[in-house]
PDB file of C-alpha atoms and ligand atoms in Angstrom:
ATOM      1  CA  UNK F   1      33.571 125.185  93.228  1.00  0.00           C
ATOM      2  CA  UNK F   2      36.338 127.715  93.821  1.00  0.00           C
ATOM      3  CA  UNK F   3      38.425 125.076  95.691  1.00  0.00           C
ATOM      4  CA  UNK F   4      38.306 122.634  92.758  1.00  0.00           C
ATOM      5  CA  UNK F   5      39.217 125.394  90.336  1.00  0.00           C
ATOM      6  CA  UNK F   6      42.123 126.484  92.519  1.00  0.00           C
ATOM      7  CA  UNK F   7      43.517 122.955  92.802  1.00  0.00           C
ATOM      8  CA  UNK F   8      43.346 122.420  89.051  1.00  0.00           C
ATOM      9  CA  UNK F   9      45.033 125.752  88.467  1.00  0.00           C
ATOM     10  CA  UNK F  10      47.911 124.956  90.841  1.00  0.00           C
ATOM     11  CA  UNK F  11      48.376 121.563  89.243  1.00  0.00           C
ATOM     12  CA  UNK F  12      48.717 123.097  85.829  1.00  0.00           C
ATOM     13  CA  UNK F  13      51.161 125.737  87.078  1.00  0.00           C
ATOM     14  CA  UNK F  14      53.418 123.174  88.767  1.00  0.00           C
ATOM     15  CA  UNK F  15      53.438 121.071  85.574  1.00  0.00           C
ATOM     16  CA  UNK F  16      54.407 124.049  83.481  1.00  0.00           C
ATOM     17  CA  UNK F  17      57.330 124.963  85.739  1.00  0.00           C
ATOM     18  CA  UNK F  18      58.448 121.388  86.233  1.00  0.00           C
ATOM     19  CA  UNK F  19      61.424 120.220  84.234  1.00  0.00           C
ATOM     20  CA  UNK F  20      63.956 117.421  84.067  1.00  0.00           C
ATOM     21  CA  UNK F  21      67.228 117.754  85.914  1.00  0.00           C
ATOM     22  CA  UNK F  22      70.075 117.933  83.419  1.00  0.00           C
ATOM     23  CA  UNK F  23      73.687 116.828  83.785  1.00  0.00           C
ATOM     24  CA  UNK F  24      74.776 120.468  83.583  1.00  0.00           C
ATOM     25  CA  UNK F  25      72.644 121.367  86.612  1.00  0.00           C
ATOM     26  CA  UNK F  26      74.393 118.709  88.651  1.00  0.00           C
ATOM     27  CA  UNK F  27      77.934 119.553  87.533  1.00  0.00           C
ATOM     28  CA  UNK F  28      77.367 123.265  88.086  1.00  0.00           C
ATOM     29  CA  UNK F  29      76.171 122.937  91.662  1.00  0.00           C
ATOM     30  CA  UNK F  30      78.683 120.226  92.489  1.00  0.00           C
ATOM     31  CA  UNK F  31      81.751 122.113  91.263  1.00  0.00           C
ATOM     32  CA  UNK F  32      80.603 125.481  92.547  1.00  0.00           C
ATOM     33  CA  UNK F  33      80.515 124.067  96.034  1.00  0.00           C
ATOM     34  CA  UNK F  34      83.506 121.755  95.931  1.00  0.00           C
ATOM     35  CA  UNK F  35      86.000 123.927  94.097  1.00  0.00           C
ATOM     36  CA  UNK F  36      87.930 124.484  97.292  1.00  0.00           C
ATOM     37  CA  UNK F  37      88.593 120.765  97.577  1.00  0.00           C
ATOM     38  CA  UNK F  38      89.454 120.479  93.917  1.00  0.00           C
ATOM     39  CA  UNK F  39      92.423 122.748  94.337  1.00  0.00           C
ATOM     40  CA  UNK F  40      93.619 121.068  97.474  1.00  0.00           C
ATOM     41  CA  UNK F  41      92.614 117.809  98.820  1.00  0.00           C
ATOM     42  CA  UNK F  42      90.189 115.416  97.230  1.00  0.00           C
ATOM     43  CA  UNK F  43      91.473 113.264  94.428  1.00  0.00           C
ATOM     44  CA  UNK F  44      90.060 114.351  91.073  1.00  0.00           C
ATOM     45  CA  UNK F  45      89.307 110.735  90.284  1.00  0.00           C
ATOM     46  CA  UNK F  46      87.128 110.506  93.376  1.00  0.00           C
ATOM     47  CA  UNK F  47      85.362 113.792  92.698  1.00  0.00           C
ATOM     48  CA  UNK F  48      84.536 112.626  89.195  1.00  0.00           C
ATOM     49  CA  UNK F  49      83.168 109.369  90.525  1.00  0.00           C
ATOM     50  CA  UNK F  50      80.996 111.149  93.060  1.00  0.00           C
ATOM     51  CA  UNK F  51      79.728 113.437  90.296  1.00  0.00           C
ATOM     52  CA  UNK F  52      78.906 110.408  88.177  1.00  0.00           C
ATOM     53  CA  UNK F  53      77.008 108.787  91.079  1.00  0.00           C
ATOM     54  CA  UNK F  54      75.013 111.980  91.483  1.00  0.00           C
ATOM     55  CA  UNK F  55      74.167 112.060  87.796  1.00  0.00           C
ATOM     56  CA  UNK F  56      72.984 108.461  87.896  1.00  0.00           C
ATOM     57  CA  UNK F  57      70.733 109.275  90.811  1.00  0.00           C
ATOM     58  CA  UNK F  58      69.343 112.564  89.541  1.00  0.00           C
ATOM     59  CA  UNK F  59      69.493 112.789  85.768  1.00  0.00           C
ATOM     60  CA  UNK F  60      66.049 112.914  84.213  1.00  0.00           C
ATOM     61  CA  UNK F  61      64.242 113.373  87.509  1.00  0.00           C
ATOM     62  CA  UNK F  62      61.314 115.770  86.973  1.00  0.00           C
ATOM     63  CA  UNK F  63      60.841 118.412  89.574  1.00  0.00           C
ATOM     64  CA  UNK F  64      59.574 121.978  89.966  1.00  0.00           C
ATOM     65  CA  UNK F  65      62.197 124.440  88.739  1.00  0.00           C
ATOM     66  CA  UNK F  66      62.506 126.108  92.096  1.00  0.00           C
ATOM     67  CA  UNK F  67      63.283 122.792  93.761  1.00  0.00           C
ATOM     68  CA  UNK F  68      66.150 121.670  91.551  1.00  0.00           C
ATOM     69  CA  UNK F  69      69.023 123.231  93.468  1.00  0.00           C
ATOM     70  CA  UNK F  70      67.692 122.038  96.799  1.00  0.00           C
ATOM     71  CA  UNK F  71      67.281 118.468  95.583  1.00  0.00           C
ATOM     72  CA  UNK F  72      70.787 118.393  94.103  1.00  0.00           C
ATOM     73  CA  UNK F  73      72.312 119.759  97.303  1.00  0.00           C
ATOM     74  CA  UNK F  74      70.400 117.289  99.437  1.00  0.00           C
ATOM     75  CA  UNK F  75      71.520 114.444  97.230  1.00  0.00           C
ATOM     76  CA  UNK F  76      75.138 115.624  97.424  1.00  0.00           C
ATOM     77  CA  UNK F  77      74.865 115.704 101.226  1.00  0.00           C
ATOM     78  CA  UNK F  78      73.366 112.250 101.317  1.00  0.00           C
ATOM     79  CA  UNK F  79      76.043 110.888  98.985  1.00  0.00           C
ATOM     80  CA  UNK F  80      78.899 112.385 101.011  1.00  0.00           C
ATOM     81  CA  UNK F  81      77.443 111.089 104.258  1.00  0.00           C
ATOM     82  CA  UNK F  82      77.112 107.610 102.772  1.00  0.00           C
ATOM     83  CA  UNK F  83      80.721 107.680 101.617  1.00  0.00           C
ATOM     84  CA  UNK F  84      81.971 108.739 105.035  1.00  0.00           C
ATOM     85  CA  UNK F  85      79.850 106.125 106.759  1.00  0.00           C
ATOM     86  CA  UNK F  86      82.537 103.460 106.652  1.00  0.00           C
ATOM     87  CA  UNK F  87      81.867 102.409 110.213  1.00  0.00           C
ATOM     88  CA  UNK F  88      84.094 102.801 113.168  1.00  0.00           C
ATOM     89  CA  UNK F  89      85.558 100.345 115.613  1.00  0.00           C
ATOM     90  CA  UNK F  90      84.511 100.200 119.227  1.00  0.00           C
ATOM     91  CA  UNK F  91      87.919  99.329 120.568  1.00  0.00           C
ATOM     92  CA  UNK F  92      86.888  98.665 124.157  1.00  0.00           C
ATOM     93  CA  UNK F  93      84.056  96.406 123.119  1.00  0.00           C
ATOM     94  CA  UNK F  94      86.172  94.574 120.592  1.00  0.00           C
ATOM     95  CA  UNK F  95      88.846  93.941 123.210  1.00  0.00           C
ATOM     96  CA  UNK F  96      86.447  92.709 125.896  1.00  0.00           C
ATOM     97  CA  UNK F  97      87.180  89.043 125.314  1.00  0.00           C
ATOM     98  CA  UNK F  98      90.839  89.183 124.384  1.00  0.00           C
ATOM     99  CA  UNK F  99      93.712  89.841 126.757  1.00  0.00           C
ATOM    100  CA  UNK F 100      96.066  91.173 125.712  1.00  0.00           C
ATOM    101  CA  UNK F 101      94.455  92.808 122.714  1.00  0.00           C
ATOM    102  CA  UNK F 102      97.279  93.456 120.284  1.00  0.00           C
ATOM    103  CA  UNK F 103      97.249  96.460 117.979  1.00  0.00           C
ATOM    104  CA  UNK F 104      99.997  97.031 115.433  1.00  0.00           C
ATOM    105  CA  UNK F 105     100.386 100.485 113.907  1.00  0.00           C
ATOM    106  CA  UNK F 106     101.793 100.667 110.393  1.00  0.00           C
ATOM    107  CA  UNK F 107     102.540 103.724 108.250  1.00  0.00           C
ATOM    108  CA  UNK F 108     105.369 105.579 106.536  1.00  0.00           C
ATOM    109  CA  UNK F 109     107.952 107.528 108.508  1.00  0.00           C
ATOM    110  CA  UNK F 110     106.596 110.818 109.702  1.00  0.00           C
ATOM    111  CA  UNK F 111     102.971 109.806 109.397  1.00  0.00           C
ATOM    112  CA  UNK F 112     102.594 110.242 113.141  1.00  0.00           C
ATOM    113  CA  UNK F 113     102.607 106.632 114.385  1.00  0.00           C
ATOM    114  CA  UNK F 114     104.738 107.103 117.472  1.00  0.00           C
ATOM    115  CA  UNK F 115     102.851 110.201 118.607  1.00  0.00           C
ATOM    116  CA  UNK F 116      99.518 108.538 117.933  1.00  0.00           C
ATOM    117  CA  UNK F 117     100.443 105.432 119.907  1.00  0.00           C
ATOM    118  CA  UNK F 118     101.164 107.558 122.981  1.00  0.00           C
ATOM    119  CA  UNK F 119      97.759 109.211 122.568  1.00  0.00           C
ATOM    120  CA  UNK F 120      95.964 105.906 122.158  1.00  0.00           C
ATOM    121  CA  UNK F 121      97.711 104.608 125.287  1.00  0.00           C
ATOM    122  CA  UNK F 122      96.489 107.667 127.182  1.00  0.00           C
ATOM    123  CA  UNK F 123      92.978 107.216 125.772  1.00  0.00           C
ATOM    124  CA  UNK F 124      92.864 103.615 126.957  1.00  0.00           C
ATOM    125  CA  UNK F 125      94.319 104.360 130.384  1.00  0.00           C
ATOM    126  CA  UNK F 126      91.713 107.060 130.932  1.00  0.00           C
ATOM    127  CA  UNK F 127      89.199 104.265 130.435  1.00  0.00           C
ATOM    128  CA  UNK F 128      90.891 102.123 133.058  1.00  0.00           C
ATOM    129  CA  UNK F 129      92.682  99.819 130.669  1.00  0.00           C
ATOM    130  CA  UNK F 130      96.294  98.827 131.211  1.00  0.00           C
ATOM    131  CA  UNK F 131      98.692  99.238 128.316  1.00  0.00           C
ATOM    132  CA  UNK F 132     102.223  98.341 127.315  1.00  0.00           C
ATOM    133  CA  UNK F 133     104.008  99.507 124.194  1.00  0.00           C
ATOM    134  CA  UNK F 134     106.386  97.579 121.937  1.00  0.00           C
ATOM    135  CA  UNK F 135     109.247  99.516 120.336  1.00  0.00           C
ATOM    136  CA  UNK F 136     109.230  97.567 117.086  1.00  0.00           C
ATOM    137  CA  UNK F 137     110.659 100.376 114.975  1.00  0.00           C
ATOM    138  CA  UNK F 138     114.173  99.078 115.420  1.00  0.00           C
ATOM    139  CA  UNK F 139     115.324 100.656 112.156  1.00  0.00           C
ATOM    140  CA  UNK F 140     115.027 104.424 112.426  1.00  0.00           C
ATOM    141  CA  UNK F 141     117.682 106.232 114.445  1.00  0.00           C
ATOM    142  CA  UNK F 142     116.375 107.597 117.748  1.00  0.00           C
ATOM    143  CA  UNK F 143     112.960 105.971 117.314  1.00  0.00           C
ATOM    144  CA  UNK F 144     113.294 103.948 120.520  1.00  0.00           C
ATOM    145  CA  UNK F 145     114.358 106.990 122.552  1.00  0.00           C
ATOM    146  CA  UNK F 146     111.463 109.013 121.135  1.00  0.00           C
ATOM    147  CA  UNK F 147     109.003 106.345 122.182  1.00  0.00           C
ATOM    148  CA  UNK F 148     110.695 105.982 125.557  1.00  0.00           C
ATOM    149  CA  UNK F 149     110.273 109.675 126.194  1.00  0.00           C
ATOM    150  CA  UNK F 150     106.535 109.418 125.494  1.00  0.00           C
ATOM    151  CA  UNK F 151     106.231 106.334 127.684  1.00  0.00           C
ATOM    152  CA  UNK F 152     107.966 108.080 130.577  1.00  0.00           C
ATOM    153  CA  UNK F 153     105.657 111.067 130.274  1.00  0.00           C
ATOM    154  CA  UNK F 154     102.496 108.995 130.324  1.00  0.00           C
ATOM    155  CA  UNK F 155     103.860 106.263 132.629  1.00  0.00           C
ATOM    156  CA  UNK F 156     103.565 103.298 130.304  1.00  0.00           C
ATOM    157  CA  UNK F 157     105.806 100.252 130.248  1.00  0.00           C
ATOM    158  CA  UNK F 158     107.941 100.089 127.097  1.00  0.00           C
ATOM    159  CA  UNK F 159     109.236  96.754 125.815  1.00  0.00           C
ATOM    160  CA  UNK F 160     112.343  97.289 123.718  1.00  0.00           C
ATOM    161  CA  UNK F 161     115.463  95.657 122.353  1.00  0.00           C
ATOM    162  CA  UNK F 162     118.522  96.975 120.553  1.00  0.00           C
ATOM    163  CA  UNK F 163     118.424  98.768 117.203  1.00  0.00           C
ATOM    164  CA  UNK F 164     118.527  96.294 114.362  1.00  0.00           C
ATOM    165  CA  UNK F 165     116.811  93.557 116.312  1.00  0.00           C
ATOM    166  CA  UNK F 166     113.849  91.662 114.904  1.00  0.00           C
ATOM    167  CA  UNK F 167     110.667  93.757 115.300  1.00  0.00           C
ATOM    168  CA  UNK F 168     108.467  90.644 115.341  1.00  0.00           C
ATOM    169  CA  UNK F 169     110.457  89.420 118.338  1.00  0.00           C
ATOM    170  CA  UNK F 170     110.049  92.729 120.182  1.00  0.00           C
ATOM    171  CA  UNK F 171     106.278  92.501 119.804  1.00  0.00           C
ATOM    172  CA  UNK F 172     106.379  88.844 120.836  1.00  0.00           C
ATOM    173  CA  UNK F 173     108.199  89.874 124.038  1.00  0.00           C
ATOM    174  CA  UNK F 174     105.654  92.592 124.699  1.00  0.00           C
ATOM    175  CA  UNK F 175     102.783  90.128 124.301  1.00  0.00           C
ATOM    176  CA  UNK F 176     104.436  87.781 126.785  1.00  0.00           C
ATOM    177  CA  UNK F 177     105.016  90.612 129.208  1.00  0.00           C
ATOM    178  CA  UNK F 178     101.335  91.579 128.894  1.00  0.00           C
ATOM    179  CA  UNK F 179     100.220  87.996 129.462  1.00  0.00           C
ATOM    180  CA  UNK F 180     102.306  87.631 132.607  1.00  0.00           C
ATOM    181  CA  UNK F 181     101.229  91.022 133.949  1.00  0.00           C
ATOM    182  CA  UNK F 182      97.599  90.768 132.875  1.00  0.00           C
ATOM    183  CA  UNK F 183      97.795  93.865 130.726  1.00  0.00           C
ATOM    184  CA  UNK F 184      94.804  94.653 128.515  1.00  0.00           C
ATOM    185  CA  UNK F 185      96.458  96.185 125.452  1.00  0.00           C
ATOM    186  CA  UNK F 186      99.749  95.862 123.586  1.00  0.00           C
ATOM    187  CA  UNK F 187     100.376  98.749 121.185  1.00  0.00           C
ATOM    188  CA  UNK F 188     103.181  98.131 118.721  1.00  0.00           C
ATOM    189  CA  UNK F 189     105.093 100.878 116.950  1.00  0.00           C
ATOM    190  CA  UNK F 190     106.715  99.766 113.683  1.00  0.00           C
ATOM    191  CA  UNK F 191     109.248 101.055 111.175  1.00  0.00           C
ATOM    192  CA  UNK F 192     107.935 103.155 108.315  1.00  0.00           C
ATOM    193  CA  UNK F 193     110.951 102.697 106.141  1.00  0.00           C
ATOM    194  CA  UNK F 194     113.534 100.015 105.443  1.00  0.00           C
ATOM    195  CA  UNK F 195     116.377  99.728 102.949  1.00  0.00           C
ATOM    196  CA  UNK F 196     113.773  98.933 100.311  1.00  0.00           C
ATOM    197  CA  UNK F 197     109.986  98.792 100.169  1.00  0.00           C
ATOM    198  CA  UNK F 198     110.269  95.058  99.634  1.00  0.00           C
ATOM    199  CA  UNK F 199     112.145  94.714 102.925  1.00  0.00           C
ATOM    200  CA  UNK F 200     109.470  96.773 104.624  1.00  0.00           C
ATOM    201  CA  UNK F 201     106.660  94.589 103.307  1.00  0.00           C
ATOM    202  CA  UNK F 202     108.503  91.422 104.304  1.00  0.00           C
ATOM    203  CA  UNK F 203     109.133  92.787 107.783  1.00  0.00           C
ATOM    204  CA  UNK F 204     105.493  93.767 108.253  1.00  0.00           C
ATOM    205  CA  UNK F 205     104.328  90.388 106.998  1.00  0.00           C
ATOM    206  CA  UNK F 206     106.604  88.674 109.490  1.00  0.00           C
ATOM    207  CA  UNK F 207     105.253  90.827 112.335  1.00  0.00           C
ATOM    208  CA  UNK F 208     101.734  89.752 111.379  1.00  0.00           C
ATOM    209  CA  UNK F 209     102.629  86.088 110.896  1.00  0.00           C
ATOM    210  CA  UNK F 210     104.441  85.770 114.206  1.00  0.00           C
ATOM    211  CA  UNK F 211     102.197  87.867 116.411  1.00  0.00           C
ATOM    212  CA  UNK F 212      98.743  87.594 114.844  1.00  0.00           C
ATOM    213  CA  UNK F 213      97.641  91.064 115.925  1.00  0.00           C
ATOM    214  CA  UNK F 214      93.974  91.630 116.700  1.00  0.00           C
ATOM    215  CA  UNK F 215      94.005  94.893 114.795  1.00  0.00           C
ATOM    216  CA  UNK F 216      96.269  96.232 112.064  1.00  0.00           C
ATOM    217  CA  UNK F 217      96.008  99.991 111.879  1.00  0.00           C
ATOM    218  CA  UNK F 218      97.353 102.155 109.066  1.00  0.00           C
ATOM    219  CA  UNK F 219      98.348 105.628 110.225  1.00  0.00           C
ATOM    220  CA  UNK F 220      97.911 108.303 107.550  1.00  0.00           C
ATOM    221  CA  UNK F 221      99.106 111.881 107.571  1.00  0.00           C
ATOM    222  CA  UNK F 222      96.291 114.192 106.467  1.00  0.00           C
ATOM    223  CA  UNK F 223      98.857 116.446 104.762  1.00  0.00           C
ATOM    224  CA  UNK F 224      99.958 113.951 102.114  1.00  0.00           C
ATOM    225  CA  UNK F 225      97.354 114.903  99.512  1.00  0.00           C
ATOM    226  CA  UNK F 226      96.717 112.513  96.675  1.00  0.00           C
ATOM    227  CA  UNK F 227      99.627 110.296  97.577  1.00  0.00           C
ATOM    228  CA  UNK F 228      97.208 108.773 100.049  1.00  0.00           C
ATOM    229  CA  UNK F 229      95.953 106.367  97.378  1.00  0.00           C
ATOM    230  CA  UNK F 230      99.430 104.947  96.740  1.00  0.00           C
ATOM    231  CA  UNK F 231     100.207 104.749 100.439  1.00  0.00           C
ATOM    232  CA  UNK F 232      97.072 102.777 101.185  1.00  0.00           C
ATOM    233  CA  UNK F 233      97.631 100.455  98.243  1.00  0.00           C
ATOM    234  CA  UNK F 234     101.172  99.789  99.444  1.00  0.00           C
ATOM    235  CA  UNK F 235     100.182  98.911 102.997  1.00  0.00           C
ATOM    236  CA  UNK F 236      97.136  96.905 101.951  1.00  0.00           C
ATOM    237  CA  UNK F 237      99.543  94.108 101.138  1.00  0.00           C
ATOM    238  CA  UNK F 238      99.748  93.277 104.820  1.00  0.00           C
ATOM    239  CA  UNK F 239      95.987  93.412 105.305  1.00  0.00           C
ATOM    240  CA  UNK F 240      94.968  96.650 106.979  1.00  0.00           C
ATOM    241  CA  UNK F 241      91.844  96.600 109.199  1.00  0.00           C
ATOM    242  CA  UNK F 242      91.321 100.303 109.715  1.00  0.00           C
ATOM    243  CA  UNK F 243      92.796 103.782 109.365  1.00  0.00           C
ATOM    244  CA  UNK F 244      93.795 106.572 111.712  1.00  0.00           C
ATOM    245  CA  UNK F 245      94.382 110.098 110.392  1.00  0.00           C
ATOM    246  CA  UNK F 246      96.870 112.473 112.011  1.00  0.00           C
ATOM    247  CA  UNK F 247      97.698 116.203 111.844  1.00  0.00           C
ATOM    248  CA  UNK F 248      94.124 117.316 111.403  1.00  0.00           C
ATOM    249  CA  UNK F 249      95.075 120.365 113.496  1.00  0.00           C
ATOM    250  CA  UNK F 250      97.068 121.522 110.435  1.00  0.00           C
ATOM    251  CA  UNK F 251      94.688 120.371 107.716  1.00  0.00           C
ATOM    252  CA  UNK F 252      91.157 119.524 108.669  1.00  0.00           C
ATOM    253  CA  UNK F 253      89.570 119.918 105.236  1.00  0.00           C
ATOM    254  CA  UNK F 254      89.016 116.205 105.217  1.00  0.00           C
ATOM    255  CA  UNK F 255      89.401 115.694 101.486  1.00  0.00           C
ATOM    256  CA  UNK F 256      91.898 112.943 102.104  1.00  0.00           C
ATOM    257  CA  UNK F 257      89.500 111.151 104.357  1.00  0.00           C
ATOM    258  CA  UNK F 258      86.764 111.408 101.758  1.00  0.00           C
ATOM    259  CA  UNK F 259      89.123 109.911  99.175  1.00  0.00           C
ATOM    260  CA  UNK F 260      90.153 107.050 101.474  1.00  0.00           C
ATOM    261  CA  UNK F 261      86.569 106.286 102.459  1.00  0.00           C
ATOM    262  CA  UNK F 262      85.329 106.309  98.882  1.00  0.00           C
ATOM    263  CA  UNK F 263      88.063 104.108  97.477  1.00  0.00           C
ATOM    264  CA  UNK F 264      88.846 101.721 100.323  1.00  0.00           C
ATOM    265  CA  UNK F 265      85.747 101.631 102.549  1.00  0.00           C
ATOM    266  CA  UNK F 266      87.633 100.707 105.695  1.00  0.00           C
ATOM    267  CA  UNK F 267      86.616 101.830 109.151  1.00  0.00           C
ATOM    268  CA  UNK F 268      88.355 104.788 110.713  1.00  0.00           C
ATOM    269  CA  UNK F 269      89.430 104.439 114.302  1.00  0.00           C
ATOM    270  CA  UNK F 270      90.855 107.757 115.491  1.00  0.00           C
ATOM    271  CA  UNK F 271      91.461 111.272 114.249  1.00  0.00           C
ATOM    272  CA  UNK F 272      94.472 113.005 115.732  1.00  0.00           C
ATOM    273  CA  UNK F 273      94.644 116.765 116.145  1.00  0.00           C
ATOM    274  CA  UNK F 274      98.037 117.776 117.485  1.00  0.00           C
ATOM    275  CA  UNK F 275     100.933 117.079 119.794  1.00  0.00           C
ATOM    276  CA  UNK F 276      98.931 117.096 122.992  1.00  0.00           C
ATOM    277  CA  UNK F 277      98.238 113.615 124.355  1.00  0.00           C
ATOM    278  CA  UNK F 278      94.553 114.383 124.687  1.00  0.00           C
ATOM    279  CA  UNK F 279      94.063 115.653 121.129  1.00  0.00           C
ATOM    280  CA  UNK F 280      92.504 112.460 119.895  1.00  0.00           C
ATOM    281  CA  UNK F 281      88.956 111.842 118.706  1.00  0.00           C
ATOM    282  CA  UNK F 282      87.045 108.715 117.905  1.00  0.00           C
ATOM    283  CA  UNK F 283      85.861 109.010 114.293  1.00  0.00           C
ATOM    284  CA  UNK F 284      82.194 109.680 113.903  1.00  0.00           C
ATOM    285  CA  UNK F 285      80.971 110.005 110.320  1.00  0.00           C
ATOM    286  CA  UNK F 286      77.981 112.171 111.247  1.00  0.00           C
ATOM    287  CA  UNK F 287      80.192 114.746 112.973  1.00  0.00           C
ATOM    288  CA  UNK F 288      82.794 114.590 110.273  1.00  0.00           C
ATOM    289  CA  UNK F 289      80.414 114.973 107.354  1.00  0.00           C
ATOM    290  CA  UNK F 290      79.297 118.268 108.915  1.00  0.00           C
ATOM    291  CA  UNK F 291      82.221 119.998 107.219  1.00  0.00           C
ATOM    292  CA  UNK F 292      81.003 119.015 103.752  1.00  0.00           C
ATOM    293  CA  UNK F 293      77.301 119.595 104.166  1.00  0.00           C
ATOM    294  CA  UNK F 294      75.811 122.171 101.789  1.00  0.00           C
TER     295      UNK F 294
HETATM  296  N1  GDP L 301     100.702 119.079 114.250  1.00  0.00           N
HETATM  297  C1  GDP L 301     100.768 117.760 114.436  1.00  0.00           C
HETATM  298  N2  GDP L 301     101.947 117.152 114.422  1.00  0.00           N
HETATM  299  C2  GDP L 301     101.997 115.813 114.611  1.00  0.00           C
HETATM  300  C3  GDP L 301     100.816 115.052 114.826  1.00  0.00           C
HETATM  301  N3  GDP L 301     101.185 113.763 114.968  1.00  0.00           N
HETATM  302  C4  GDP L 301     102.525 113.732 114.856  1.00  0.00           C
HETATM  303  N4  GDP L 301     103.019 114.956 114.630  1.00  0.00           N
HETATM  304  C5  GDP L 301     104.423 115.337 114.418  1.00  0.00           C
HETATM  305  O1  GDP L 301     104.843 114.755 113.182  1.00  0.00           O
HETATM  306  C6  GDP L 301     106.187 114.287 113.280  1.00  0.00           C
HETATM  307  C7  GDP L 301     106.255 112.795 112.980  1.00  0.00           C
HETATM  308  O2  GDP L 301     105.542 112.117 113.998  1.00  0.00           O
HETATM  309  P1  GDP L 301     105.977 110.685 114.542  1.00  0.00           P
HETATM  310  O3  GDP L 301     104.982 110.301 115.582  1.00  0.00           O
HETATM  311  O4  GDP L 301     107.397 110.671 114.913  1.00  0.00           O
HETATM  312  O5  GDP L 301     105.746 109.835 113.209  1.00  0.00           O
HETATM  313  P2  GDP L 301     106.271 108.373 112.831  1.00  0.00           P
HETATM  314  O6  GDP L 301     107.522 108.555 112.069  1.00  0.00           O
HETATM  315  O7  GDP L 301     105.183 107.794 111.985  1.00  0.00           O
HETATM  316  O8  GDP L 301     106.440 107.622 114.104  1.00  0.00           O
HETATM  317  C8  GDP L 301     106.647 114.633 114.680  1.00  0.00           C
HETATM  318  O9  GDP L 301     107.348 115.850 114.623  1.00  0.00           O
HETATM  319  C9  GDP L 301     105.357 114.786 115.459  1.00  0.00           C
HETATM  320  O10 GDP L 301     105.505 115.639 116.546  1.00  0.00           O
HETATM  321  C10 GDP L 301      99.545 115.752 114.817  1.00  0.00           C
HETATM  322  O11 GDP L 301      98.438 115.183 114.970  1.00  0.00           O
HETATM  323  N5  GDP L 301      99.592 117.106 114.617  1.00  0.00           N
HETATM  324 MG1   MG L 302     108.079 106.575 114.816  1.00  0.00          MG
END
């Protein structure tokens, strides 16, 4: 008798305190927790879209008053994790049946391409893969010497020509060298600037047409802020397969990565954390979303 009474009583109480989640509840919790990103890193456009997604999921849901904040936070976490879950690329597996496996790295000057390529070479060699590098940035002064210095330090064969020579031809040479010497991977550095952006696009298209790379990687500097959207749109013209992010040792807030994942949904290959050759991580969305979890 008492048990039935108690159950009825609790039912009534929970109904009384239950209410619908309102848009204001969602905005309040969302912006309270993401203000830090608002001022720095995530594109406003993307934040607004995420907020809208949350509202579509939660608005009008009836729940006990005390549970509202928890449900909103859990939904935010779930949403962020879904956004960051763009997949990664298992490079070694992908390259199992292709020798050489050719990777071309694109990206603006200063994005960290040359440094990243040396790290990727080291990463592959640690896993018993042989590597050669193509110096296909034949435009920027000192770029070949910079790459040569890295290659000497990590003992990797560099295929190069003179400044001003055709980058597609340099990569073609490197592929031939790799074929003859049974090398697993060719990593190609490219120019991040030409006389005009149109020249740059044409040059990249030619590299792709002539060499048919197995993977086209766009290298992005995590310090560039909202310009990331324009950069990605620019390089998409050559058909980018995946992203790598550099300089996360300076800015690891990850807002940029959230923006790129939300808008472009391309896999992320590596995250790069400094000048040291070993400061490279394979992207893992579960680990990475940890920094956003409420
Ligand atoms: N702190 C830090 N600096 C980096 C990183 N990657 C590259 N750099 C530096 O950024 C500058 C541009 O890098 P570089 O590899 O030459 O870029 P590229 O022009 O795209 O080839 C250099 O001074 C690098 O030492 C990184 O992950 N962290
Ligand atoms: Mg370079």
